[in-house]
Amino acid sequence: MARNLHLLLTVAWKNNSVMLIDQTKLPNKLVYVKCKDYKEVADAIKKLVVRGAPAIGVTAAFGLALAVQESKAKTLQELMTDLDTAFNTLRATRPTAVNLFWALERVMDKAKKARVLHEAKKVVLDEALKMSEEDIHANRQMGAIGAKLFRDGEVVLTHCNAGSLATVAYGTALGVIRAARESGKRLSVIATETRPVMQGSRLTAFELQHDGIDVSLIPDTAVGHMMAKGAISRVIVGADRVLRTGHVFNKIGTYQVAILANRHKVPFYVAAPLSTFDFESSPEDVVIEERSVDEVVKVGKKRIAPKRVRVFNPAFDMTPPELITGIITERGVLMPPFEKNLKALLG
Ligand code: MRU
């Protein structure tokens, strides 16, 4: 039976502030933080208070709207200088998810076209609000398109969190799962823990439970075992950046899941809105974020590795196109060969 689910709203503009679900507190507390200036927004993005490619993009766009509010500019030129400063601070927060750069550039382009001060001030917030609505709309579209791929009773594995909490609301990969549920299909989800930041256990398990969708948690290391047992019928993940060639950058560990899916002939799908596509870069141009050593050597405050051990902590990896069955977008499902079919998809 179709269900009307009560969605988590991850990012919102309210009373001239940006409201964010504080994802560092989940799953134990569902609380919002209020950002009143753009530096607080930049800090929230860096500290993963808000995370997930589309959510970061829209939050940063609202950050520019806060910069407009803070500005004491008396001329259009002065405002553009203030906006440039905020733009540079916000774009330096995280390097891999392309939505951040896409969103900031889109808002700046609008502001640059304004002819007078008050027009520039208005278009920045208008554009950020528009992007926030478009994000939910794109997720619903992807959901409607992707839901058709599922059969009743499937067990779907997802990695990291590509849900409401990674977008403004509804989600990309989890949006497709939500839509399949809303259309009456019974699905169970297997969520990987997603070491070291645990987006799978802290966020995906939380939001699916919140929406009454059946979810089981497994350690990242159990993916091969579960696939070998035939316990998984499909994989669906989100993306931080999709290149025109079909190379997908997503949370560290996605590549291993894709290799295992290929080995066990489990279809591997990516759900990503066009705002996550980077039409310019080549695989070697993309900067993979290296995060703090503490994320690996500590669990909470407790140290779990010897002092002075060398640590690598890349936050993302790249899955090559040959391991991907299809990429679900708001315009349709992109099938291989991706580069050729992307041109047709974009018309
Ligand atoms: O480091 P994070 O939590 O921002 O990484 C998030 C991911 O890798 C998600 O899978 C991705 O952004 C898809 S969001 C719909």
mmCIF file of C-alpha atoms and ligand atoms in Angstrom:
data_model
loop_
_atom_site.group_PDB
_atom_site.id
_atom_site.type_symbol
_atom_site.label_atom_id
_atom_site.label_comp_id
_atom_site.label_asym_id
_atom_site.label_seq_id
_atom_site.Cartn_x
_atom_site.Cartn_y
_atom_site.Cartn_z
ATOM 1 C CA MET A 1 0.000 0.000 0.000
ATOM 2 C CA ALA A 2 1.278 3.478 -0.827
ATOM 3 C CA ARG A 3 2.511 5.369 2.231
ATOM 4 C CA ASN A 4 2.683 9.082 2.775
ATOM 5 C CA LEU A 5 6.007 9.465 4.533
ATOM 6 C CA HIS A 6 6.865 12.290 6.878
ATOM 7 C CA LEU A 7 10.114 13.630 5.463
ATOM 8 C CA LEU A 8 13.113 14.989 7.279
ATOM 9 C CA LEU A 9 13.937 18.505 6.072
ATOM 10 C CA THR A 10 17.725 18.724 6.194
ATOM 11 C CA VAL A 11 18.309 22.325 5.095
ATOM 12 C CA ALA A 12 15.893 25.244 5.334
ATOM 13 C CA TRP A 13 15.876 29.023 5.141
ATOM 14 C CA LYS A 14 13.900 30.337 8.107
ATOM 15 C CA ASN A 15 13.690 33.793 9.697
ATOM 16 C CA ASN A 16 16.723 35.054 7.760
ATOM 17 C CA SER A 17 18.878 32.135 8.968
ATOM 18 C CA VAL A 18 19.916 28.741 7.658
ATOM 19 C CA MET A 19 18.525 25.860 9.683
ATOM 20 C CA LEU A 20 20.399 22.551 9.458
ATOM 21 C CA ILE A 21 19.760 19.178 11.056
ATOM 22 C CA ASP A 22 22.931 18.672 13.097
ATOM 23 C CA GLN A 23 24.044 15.356 11.605
ATOM 24 C CA THR A 24 26.954 15.025 14.013
ATOM 25 C CA LYS A 25 24.345 14.429 16.760
ATOM 26 C CA LEU A 26 22.422 11.689 14.919
ATOM 27 C CA PRO A 27 21.120 9.107 15.631
ATOM 28 C CA ASN A 28 20.927 10.037 19.324
ATOM 29 C CA LYS A 29 19.445 13.520 18.956
ATOM 30 C CA LEU A 30 17.434 15.059 16.142
ATOM 31 C CA VAL A 31 18.185 18.755 16.581
ATOM 32 C CA TYR A 32 18.552 21.752 14.288
ATOM 33 C CA VAL A 33 21.362 24.295 14.388
ATOM 34 C CA LYS A 34 20.874 27.843 13.235
ATOM 35 C CA CYS A 35 23.566 29.548 11.108
ATOM 36 C CA LYS A 36 23.325 33.328 11.160
ATOM 37 C CA ASP A 37 26.382 34.158 9.056
ATOM 38 C CA TYR A 38 28.233 32.589 6.153
ATOM 39 C CA LYS A 39 31.259 31.645 8.262
ATOM 40 C CA GLU A 40 29.009 29.502 10.470
ATOM 41 C CA VAL A 41 27.722 27.844 7.293
ATOM 42 C CA ALA A 42 31.270 27.148 6.086
ATOM 43 C CA ASP A 43 32.132 25.699 9.464
ATOM 44 C CA ALA A 44 29.018 23.483 9.448
ATOM 45 C CA ILE A 45 29.986 22.084 6.026
ATOM 46 C CA LYS A 46 33.574 21.418 7.126
ATOM 47 C CA LYS A 47 32.513 19.687 10.350
ATOM 48 C CA LEU A 48 29.879 17.514 8.602
ATOM 49 C CA VAL A 49 26.989 19.114 10.505
ATOM 50 C CA VAL A 50 25.554 19.079 6.984
ATOM 51 C CA ARG A 51 26.958 16.640 4.427
ATOM 52 C CA GLY A 52 25.984 14.829 1.254
ATOM 53 C CA ALA A 53 26.578 16.463 -2.133
ATOM 54 C CA PRO A 54 23.181 18.095 -2.865
ATOM 55 C CA ALA A 55 22.706 19.240 0.752
ATOM 56 C CA ILE A 56 26.151 20.861 0.767
ATOM 57 C CA GLY A 57 25.371 22.697 -2.493
ATOM 58 C CA VAL A 58 22.081 24.200 -1.316
ATOM 59 C CA THR A 59 23.509 25.050 2.117
ATOM 60 C CA ALA A 60 26.412 26.917 0.515
ATOM 61 C CA ALA A 61 23.967 28.830 -1.710
ATOM 62 C CA PHE A 62 22.105 29.918 1.439
ATOM 63 C CA GLY A 63 25.529 30.858 2.858
ATOM 64 C CA LEU A 64 25.816 33.449 0.068
ATOM 65 C CA ALA A 65 22.358 34.744 1.002
ATOM 66 C CA LEU A 66 23.645 35.228 4.560
ATOM 67 C CA ALA A 67 26.690 37.063 3.177
ATOM 68 C CA VAL A 68 24.297 39.474 1.432
ATOM 69 C CA GLN A 69 22.494 40.087 4.733
ATOM 70 C CA GLU A 70 25.776 40.686 6.553
ATOM 71 C CA SER A 71 27.152 43.031 3.917
ATOM 72 C CA LYS A 72 27.249 46.770 4.625
ATOM 73 C CA ALA A 73 27.844 47.503 0.928
ATOM 74 C CA LYS A 74 26.485 50.779 -0.406
ATOM 75 C CA THR A 75 27.217 49.977 -4.043
ATOM 76 C CA LEU A 76 26.830 46.972 -6.301
ATOM 77 C CA GLN A 77 30.608 46.733 -6.619
ATOM 78 C CA GLU A 78 31.082 46.648 -2.838
ATOM 79 C CA LEU A 79 28.454 43.916 -2.540
ATOM 80 C CA MET A 80 30.189 41.840 -5.217
ATOM 81 C CA THR A 81 33.473 42.152 -3.303
ATOM 82 C CA ASP A 82 31.765 40.895 -0.125
ATOM 83 C CA LEU A 83 30.111 38.071 -2.051
ATOM 84 C CA ASP A 84 33.457 37.079 -3.565
ATOM 85 C CA THR A 85 34.978 36.778 -0.091
ATOM 86 C CA ALA A 86 32.108 34.555 1.060
ATOM 87 C CA PHE A 87 32.280 32.551 -2.185
ATOM 88 C CA ASN A 88 35.988 31.815 -1.611
ATOM 89 C CA THR A 89 35.440 30.783 2.017
ATOM 90 C CA LEU A 90 32.512 28.508 1.151
ATOM 91 C CA ARG A 91 34.179 26.873 -1.855
ATOM 92 C CA ALA A 92 37.243 25.980 0.249
ATOM 93 C CA THR A 93 35.233 23.824 2.677
ATOM 94 C CA ARG A 94 35.207 20.470 0.865
ATOM 95 C CA PRO A 95 36.853 19.569 -2.455
ATOM 96 C CA THR A 96 35.119 16.515 -3.922
ATOM 97 C CA ALA A 97 31.339 16.990 -4.172
ATOM 98 C CA VAL A 98 30.783 19.065 -7.303
ATOM 99 C CA ASN A 99 27.382 20.364 -6.153
ATOM 100 C CA LEU A 100 29.204 22.804 -3.876
ATOM 101 C CA PHE A 101 30.950 24.530 -6.793
ATOM 102 C CA TRP A 102 27.933 24.196 -9.071
ATOM 103 C CA ALA A 103 25.649 25.889 -6.525
ATOM 104 C CA LEU A 104 28.044 28.689 -5.605
ATOM 105 C CA GLU A 105 28.802 29.491 -9.233
ATOM 106 C CA ARG A 106 25.141 29.442 -10.201
ATOM 107 C CA VAL A 107 24.264 31.991 -7.504
ATOM 108 C CA MET A 108 27.292 34.168 -8.283
ATOM 109 C CA ASP A 109 26.406 34.179 -11.994
ATOM 110 C CA LYS A 110 22.927 35.487 -11.137
ATOM 111 C CA ALA A 111 24.363 38.183 -8.878
ATOM 112 C CA LYS A 112 26.864 39.245 -11.559
ATOM 113 C CA LYS A 113 24.015 39.848 -14.005
ATOM 114 C CA ALA A 114 22.261 42.289 -11.657
ATOM 115 C CA ARG A 115 22.444 45.956 -12.653
ATOM 116 C CA VAL A 116 21.666 47.572 -9.307
ATOM 117 C CA LEU A 117 22.438 46.807 -5.652
ATOM 118 C CA HIS A 118 18.948 45.846 -4.498
ATOM 119 C CA GLU A 119 18.481 43.552 -7.497
ATOM 120 C CA ALA A 120 21.721 41.688 -6.696
ATOM 121 C CA LYS A 121 20.665 41.325 -3.066
ATOM 122 C CA LYS A 122 17.319 39.872 -4.073
ATOM 123 C CA VAL A 123 18.520 37.415 -6.720
ATOM 124 C CA VAL A 124 20.960 35.681 -4.380
ATOM 125 C CA LEU A 125 18.279 34.530 -1.941
ATOM 126 C CA ASP A 126 15.762 33.884 -4.731
ATOM 127 C CA GLU A 127 18.226 31.629 -6.537
ATOM 128 C CA ALA A 128 19.153 29.708 -3.365
ATOM 129 C CA LEU A 129 15.457 29.130 -2.575
ATOM 130 C CA LYS A 130 14.865 28.004 -6.161
ATOM 131 C CA MET A 131 17.725 25.511 -5.922
ATOM 132 C CA SER A 132 16.343 24.137 -2.693
ATOM 133 C CA GLU A 133 12.955 23.493 -4.340
ATOM 134 C CA GLU A 134 14.568 22.079 -7.470
ATOM 135 C CA ASP A 135 16.537 19.619 -5.360
ATOM 136 C CA ILE A 136 13.399 18.082 -3.845
ATOM 137 C CA HIS A 137 11.738 18.045 -7.277
ATOM 138 C CA ALA A 138 14.742 16.314 -8.909
ATOM 139 C CA ASN A 139 14.782 13.709 -6.134
ATOM 140 C CA ARG A 140 11.071 12.983 -6.612
ATOM 141 C CA GLN A 141 11.624 12.661 -10.361
ATOM 142 C CA MET A 142 14.556 10.277 -9.854
ATOM 143 C CA GLY A 143 12.408 8.358 -7.407
ATOM 144 C CA ALA A 144 9.562 7.950 -9.902
ATOM 145 C CA ILE A 145 11.979 6.877 -12.648
ATOM 146 C CA GLY A 146 14.147 4.604 -10.507
ATOM 147 C CA ALA A 147 11.287 2.922 -8.640
ATOM 148 C CA LYS A 148 10.271 1.168 -11.851
ATOM 149 C CA LEU A 149 13.533 -0.798 -11.830
ATOM 150 C CA PHE A 150 12.629 -2.638 -8.622
ATOM 151 C CA ARG A 151 10.687 -5.841 -8.332
ATOM 152 C CA ASP A 152 8.504 -6.576 -5.324
ATOM 153 C CA GLY A 153 10.428 -8.140 -2.427
ATOM 154 C CA GLU A 154 13.947 -7.029 -3.386
ATOM 155 C CA VAL A 155 16.818 -6.666 -0.930
ATOM 156 C CA VAL A 156 18.766 -3.541 -1.805
ATOM 157 C CA LEU A 157 22.210 -2.672 -0.517
ATOM 158 C CA THR A 158 23.223 0.954 -0.106
ATOM 159 C CA HIS A 159 26.501 2.490 1.045
ATOM 160 C CA CYS A 160 26.933 5.753 2.979
ATOM 161 C CA ASN A 161 23.865 8.009 3.167
ATOM 162 C CA ALA A 162 22.248 9.262 -0.014
ATOM 163 C CA GLY A 163 18.942 10.010 1.624
ATOM 164 C CA SER A 164 16.914 12.951 2.889
ATOM 165 C CA LEU A 165 19.879 13.759 5.083
ATOM 166 C CA ALA A 166 22.197 14.137 2.078
ATOM 167 C CA THR A 167 19.798 16.393 0.163
ATOM 168 C CA VAL A 168 17.235 19.056 1.047
ATOM 169 C CA ALA A 169 14.715 16.240 1.466
ATOM 170 C CA TYR A 170 13.682 12.829 0.035
ATOM 171 C CA GLY A 171 17.142 11.736 -1.117
ATOM 172 C CA THR A 172 18.690 10.328 -4.272
ATOM 173 C CA ALA A 173 19.448 6.610 -3.772
ATOM 174 C CA LEU A 174 17.114 6.447 -0.759
ATOM 175 C CA GLY A 175 14.623 8.591 -2.688
ATOM 176 C CA VAL A 176 14.393 5.814 -5.265
ATOM 177 C CA ILE A 177 13.844 3.295 -2.467
ATOM 178 C CA ARG A 178 11.210 5.599 -0.889
ATOM 179 C CA ALA A 179 9.421 5.960 -4.222
ATOM 180 C CA ALA A 180 9.425 2.183 -4.757
ATOM 181 C CA ARG A 181 7.881 1.798 -1.292
ATOM 182 C CA GLU A 182 5.341 4.540 -1.969
ATOM 183 C CA SER A 183 4.336 2.695 -5.145
ATOM 184 C CA GLY A 184 3.495 -0.314 -3.014
ATOM 185 C CA LYS A 185 6.577 -2.507 -3.559
ATOM 186 C CA ARG A 186 7.971 -4.314 -0.537
ATOM 187 C CA LEU A 187 11.707 -3.728 -0.167
ATOM 188 C CA SER A 188 14.307 -4.410 2.482
ATOM 189 C CA VAL A 189 17.435 -2.346 2.698
ATOM 190 C CA ILE A 190 20.879 -3.457 3.790
ATOM 191 C CA ALA A 191 22.929 -0.484 4.939
ATOM 192 C CA THR A 192 26.686 -0.694 5.309
ATOM 193 C CA GLU A 193 28.106 1.017 8.381
ATOM 194 C CA THR A 194 30.397 3.177 6.219
ATOM 195 C CA ARG A 195 33.566 3.507 8.272
ATOM 196 C CA PRO A 196 35.056 5.750 9.436
ATOM 197 C CA VAL A 197 32.346 8.430 9.785
ATOM 198 C CA MET A 198 29.502 5.871 9.928
ATOM 199 C CA GLN A 199 27.024 7.622 7.660
ATOM 200 C CA GLY A 200 25.387 4.218 7.076
ATOM 201 C CA SER A 201 24.748 3.317 10.693
ATOM 202 C CA ARG A 202 24.250 6.810 12.094
ATOM 203 C CA LEU A 203 22.232 8.299 9.233
ATOM 204 C CA THR A 204 20.869 5.741 6.732
ATOM 205 C CA ALA A 205 19.667 3.313 9.407
ATOM 206 C CA PHE A 206 18.186 6.264 11.326
ATOM 207 C CA GLU A 207 16.316 7.821 8.423
ATOM 208 C CA LEU A 208 14.948 4.539 7.062
ATOM 209 C CA GLN A 209 13.723 3.556 10.519
ATOM 210 C CA HIS A 210 12.242 7.045 10.878
ATOM 211 C CA ASP A 211 10.236 6.415 7.693
ATOM 212 C CA GLY A 212 9.268 2.851 8.593
ATOM 213 C CA ILE A 213 11.362 1.243 5.831
ATOM 214 C CA ASP A 214 12.833 -2.165 6.688
ATOM 215 C CA VAL A 215 16.582 -1.820 7.232
ATOM 216 C CA SER A 216 19.408 -4.060 8.470
ATOM 217 C CA LEU A 217 22.911 -2.894 9.212
ATOM 218 C CA ILE A 218 26.071 -4.772 8.199
ATOM 219 C CA PRO A 219 29.770 -4.037 8.675
ATOM 220 C CA ASP A 220 31.445 -2.786 5.485
ATOM 221 C CA THR A 221 33.508 -5.941 5.524
ATOM 222 C CA ALA A 222 30.397 -8.168 5.179
ATOM 223 C CA VAL A 223 29.388 -7.016 1.686
ATOM 224 C CA GLY A 224 31.203 -9.836 -0.159
ATOM 225 C CA HIS A 225 29.822 -12.471 2.182
ATOM 226 C CA MET A 226 26.234 -11.225 1.786
ATOM 227 C CA MET A 227 26.521 -11.113 -1.997
ATOM 228 C CA ALA A 228 28.099 -14.555 -2.185
ATOM 229 C CA LYS A 229 25.112 -15.898 -0.183
ATOM 230 C CA GLY A 230 22.753 -14.369 -2.738
ATOM 231 C CA ALA A 231 21.265 -12.116 -0.052
ATOM 232 C CA ILE A 232 21.392 -8.917 -2.118
ATOM 233 C CA SER A 233 19.463 -8.374 -5.338
ATOM 234 C CA ARG A 234 20.568 -4.831 -6.205
ATOM 235 C CA VAL A 235 22.923 -2.056 -5.130
ATOM 236 C CA ILE A 236 21.983 1.605 -5.237
ATOM 237 C CA VAL A 237 24.253 4.418 -4.102
ATOM 238 C CA GLY A 238 24.433 8.185 -4.502
ATOM 239 C CA ALA A 239 27.302 10.233 -5.928
ATOM 240 C CA ASP A 240 29.404 13.262 -5.111
ATOM 241 C CA ARG A 241 30.521 13.773 -8.696
ATOM 242 C CA VAL A 242 29.709 12.005 -11.949
ATOM 243 C CA LEU A 243 31.963 12.654 -14.927
ATOM 244 C CA ARG A 244 30.678 12.705 -18.518
ATOM 245 C CA THR A 245 32.530 9.417 -19.041
ATOM 246 C CA GLY A 246 30.437 7.771 -16.289
ATOM 247 C CA HIS A 247 33.190 7.698 -13.654
ATOM 248 C CA VAL A 248 31.455 8.056 -10.297
ATOM 249 C CA PHE A 249 33.040 9.602 -7.207
ATOM 250 C CA ASN A 250 31.271 8.593 -4.018
ATOM 251 C CA LYS A 251 31.969 7.698 -0.398
ATOM 252 C CA ILE A 252 35.092 5.656 0.227
ATOM 253 C CA GLY A 253 34.233 1.976 -0.107
ATOM 254 C CA THR A 254 31.816 2.401 -3.011
ATOM 255 C CA TYR A 255 34.432 1.059 -5.436
ATOM 256 C CA GLN A 256 34.828 -2.154 -3.430
ATOM 257 C CA VAL A 257 31.069 -2.631 -3.341
ATOM 258 C CA ALA A 258 30.955 -2.151 -7.136
ATOM 259 C CA ILE A 259 33.696 -4.732 -7.690
ATOM 260 C CA LEU A 260 31.900 -7.237 -5.482
ATOM 261 C CA ALA A 261 28.587 -6.548 -7.232
ATOM 262 C CA ASN A 262 30.263 -7.148 -10.586
ATOM 263 C CA ARG A 263 31.800 -10.429 -9.322
ATOM 264 C CA HIS A 264 28.418 -11.648 -8.065
ATOM 265 C CA LYS A 265 26.357 -10.262 -10.985
ATOM 266 C CA VAL A 266 24.341 -7.944 -8.749
ATOM 267 C CA PRO A 267 23.113 -4.850 -10.678
ATOM 268 C CA PHE A 268 24.904 -1.728 -9.438
ATOM 269 C CA TYR A 269 22.985 1.558 -9.831
ATOM 270 C CA VAL A 270 23.903 5.141 -9.006
ATOM 271 C CA ALA A 271 21.236 7.792 -8.399
ATOM 272 C CA ALA A 272 22.444 11.339 -9.038
ATOM 273 C CA PRO A 273 20.769 14.565 -10.140
ATOM 274 C CA LEU A 274 22.313 16.525 -13.013
ATOM 275 C CA SER A 275 23.661 19.014 -10.431
ATOM 276 C CA THR A 276 26.115 16.240 -9.456
ATOM 277 C CA PHE A 277 27.467 15.916 -13.011
ATOM 278 C CA ASP A 278 30.802 17.490 -13.859
ATOM 279 C CA PHE A 279 30.965 17.819 -17.629
ATOM 280 C CA GLU A 280 34.472 19.264 -17.680
ATOM 281 C CA SER A 281 36.826 17.251 -15.470
ATOM 282 C CA SER A 282 38.775 14.093 -16.194
ATOM 283 C CA PRO A 283 39.240 11.462 -13.462
ATOM 284 C CA GLU A 284 42.736 12.739 -12.577
ATOM 285 C CA ASP A 285 41.463 16.317 -12.067
ATOM 286 C CA VAL A 286 39.161 15.399 -9.184
ATOM 287 C CA VAL A 287 40.523 16.097 -5.711
ATOM 288 C CA ILE A 288 39.774 13.329 -3.241
ATOM 289 C CA GLU A 289 39.288 14.821 0.204
ATOM 290 C CA GLU A 290 41.713 13.530 2.850
ATOM 291 C CA ARG A 291 40.117 13.825 6.267
ATOM 292 C CA SER A 292 41.478 13.889 9.788
ATOM 293 C CA VAL A 293 43.506 10.957 11.094
ATOM 294 C CA ASP A 294 41.333 11.046 14.231
ATOM 295 C CA GLU A 295 38.376 9.656 12.265
ATOM 296 C CA VAL A 296 40.371 6.433 11.813
ATOM 297 C CA VAL A 297 42.360 6.045 15.015
ATOM 298 C CA LYS A 298 39.492 6.879 17.377
ATOM 299 C CA VAL A 299 35.989 5.622 17.995
ATOM 300 C CA GLY A 300 34.293 8.510 19.740
ATOM 301 C CA LYS A 301 36.932 9.713 22.173
ATOM 302 C CA LYS A 302 38.561 6.316 22.578
ATOM 303 C CA ARG A 303 41.795 5.601 20.727
ATOM 304 C CA ILE A 304 41.745 2.270 18.875
ATOM 305 C CA ALA A 305 45.118 2.383 17.091
ATOM 306 C CA PRO A 306 48.653 2.803 18.417
ATOM 307 C CA LYS A 307 50.053 6.318 18.682
ATOM 308 C CA ARG A 308 52.190 7.513 15.749
ATOM 309 C CA VAL A 309 50.829 4.860 13.342
ATOM 310 C CA ARG A 310 50.728 6.191 9.761
ATOM 311 C CA VAL A 311 47.133 6.657 8.554
ATOM 312 C CA PHE A 312 45.519 7.355 5.191
ATOM 313 C CA ASN A 313 41.950 8.619 5.328
ATOM 314 C CA PRO A 314 40.595 9.331 1.831
ATOM 315 C CA ALA A 315 36.900 10.230 2.066
ATOM 316 C CA PHE A 316 35.903 9.266 -1.494
ATOM 317 C CA ASP A 317 36.832 6.842 -4.240
ATOM 318 C CA MET A 318 36.142 6.490 -7.950
ATOM 319 C CA THR A 319 34.071 3.725 -9.502
ATOM 320 C CA PRO A 320 34.816 3.263 -13.212
ATOM 321 C CA PRO A 321 31.944 3.128 -15.705
ATOM 322 C CA GLU A 322 32.418 -0.548 -16.572
ATOM 323 C CA LEU A 323 31.237 -1.506 -13.063
ATOM 324 C CA ILE A 324 28.048 0.569 -13.252
ATOM 325 C CA THR A 325 24.781 -0.873 -14.573
ATOM 326 C CA GLY A 326 22.983 2.462 -14.861
ATOM 327 C CA ILE A 327 22.837 6.012 -13.522
ATOM 328 C CA ILE A 328 19.392 7.221 -12.482
ATOM 329 C CA THR A 329 18.894 10.945 -13.126
ATOM 330 C CA GLU A 330 15.830 13.190 -13.049
ATOM 331 C CA ARG A 331 15.738 12.965 -16.867
ATOM 332 C CA GLY A 332 15.873 9.180 -17.127
ATOM 333 C CA VAL A 333 18.176 6.233 -16.548
ATOM 334 C CA LEU A 334 21.540 6.675 -18.237
ATOM 335 C CA MET A 335 22.809 3.354 -19.565
ATOM 336 C CA PRO A 336 26.251 2.514 -20.983
ATOM 337 C CA PRO A 337 27.955 3.757 -23.062
ATOM 338 C CA PHE A 338 27.496 6.713 -20.701
ATOM 339 C CA GLU A 339 29.282 9.457 -22.623
ATOM 340 C CA LYS A 340 27.313 8.838 -25.806
ATOM 341 C CA ASN A 341 23.993 8.349 -24.044
ATOM 342 C CA LEU A 342 24.500 11.415 -21.840
ATOM 343 C CA LYS A 343 24.425 13.611 -24.947
ATOM 344 C CA ALA A 344 21.098 12.069 -25.943
ATOM 345 C CA LEU A 345 19.735 12.399 -22.386
ATOM 346 C CA LEU A 346 20.604 16.098 -22.296
ATOM 347 C CA GLY A 347 19.100 16.603 -25.729
HETATM 348 O O1 MRU B 1 31.347 12.797 3.355
HETATM 349 P P1 MRU B 1 29.885 12.856 3.034
HETATM 350 O O2 MRU B 1 29.023 12.293 4.116
HETATM 351 O O3 MRU B 1 29.464 14.249 2.597
HETATM 352 O O4 MRU B 1 29.724 11.913 1.766
HETATM 353 C C1 MRU B 1 28.453 11.728 1.227
HETATM 354 C C2 MRU B 1 28.399 10.725 0.147
HETATM 355 O O5 MRU B 1 29.400 10.195 -0.284
HETATM 356 C C3 MRU B 1 27.045 10.444 -0.460
HETATM 357 O O6 MRU B 1 26.971 9.127 -0.891
HETATM 358 C C4 MRU B 1 26.836 11.368 -1.663
HETATM 359 O O7 MRU B 1 27.047 12.703 -1.318
HETATM 360 C C5 MRU B 1 25.530 11.182 -2.273
HETATM 361 S S1 MRU B 1 24.350 12.254 -1.622
HETATM 362 C C6 MRU B 1 22.854 12.104 -2.280
#
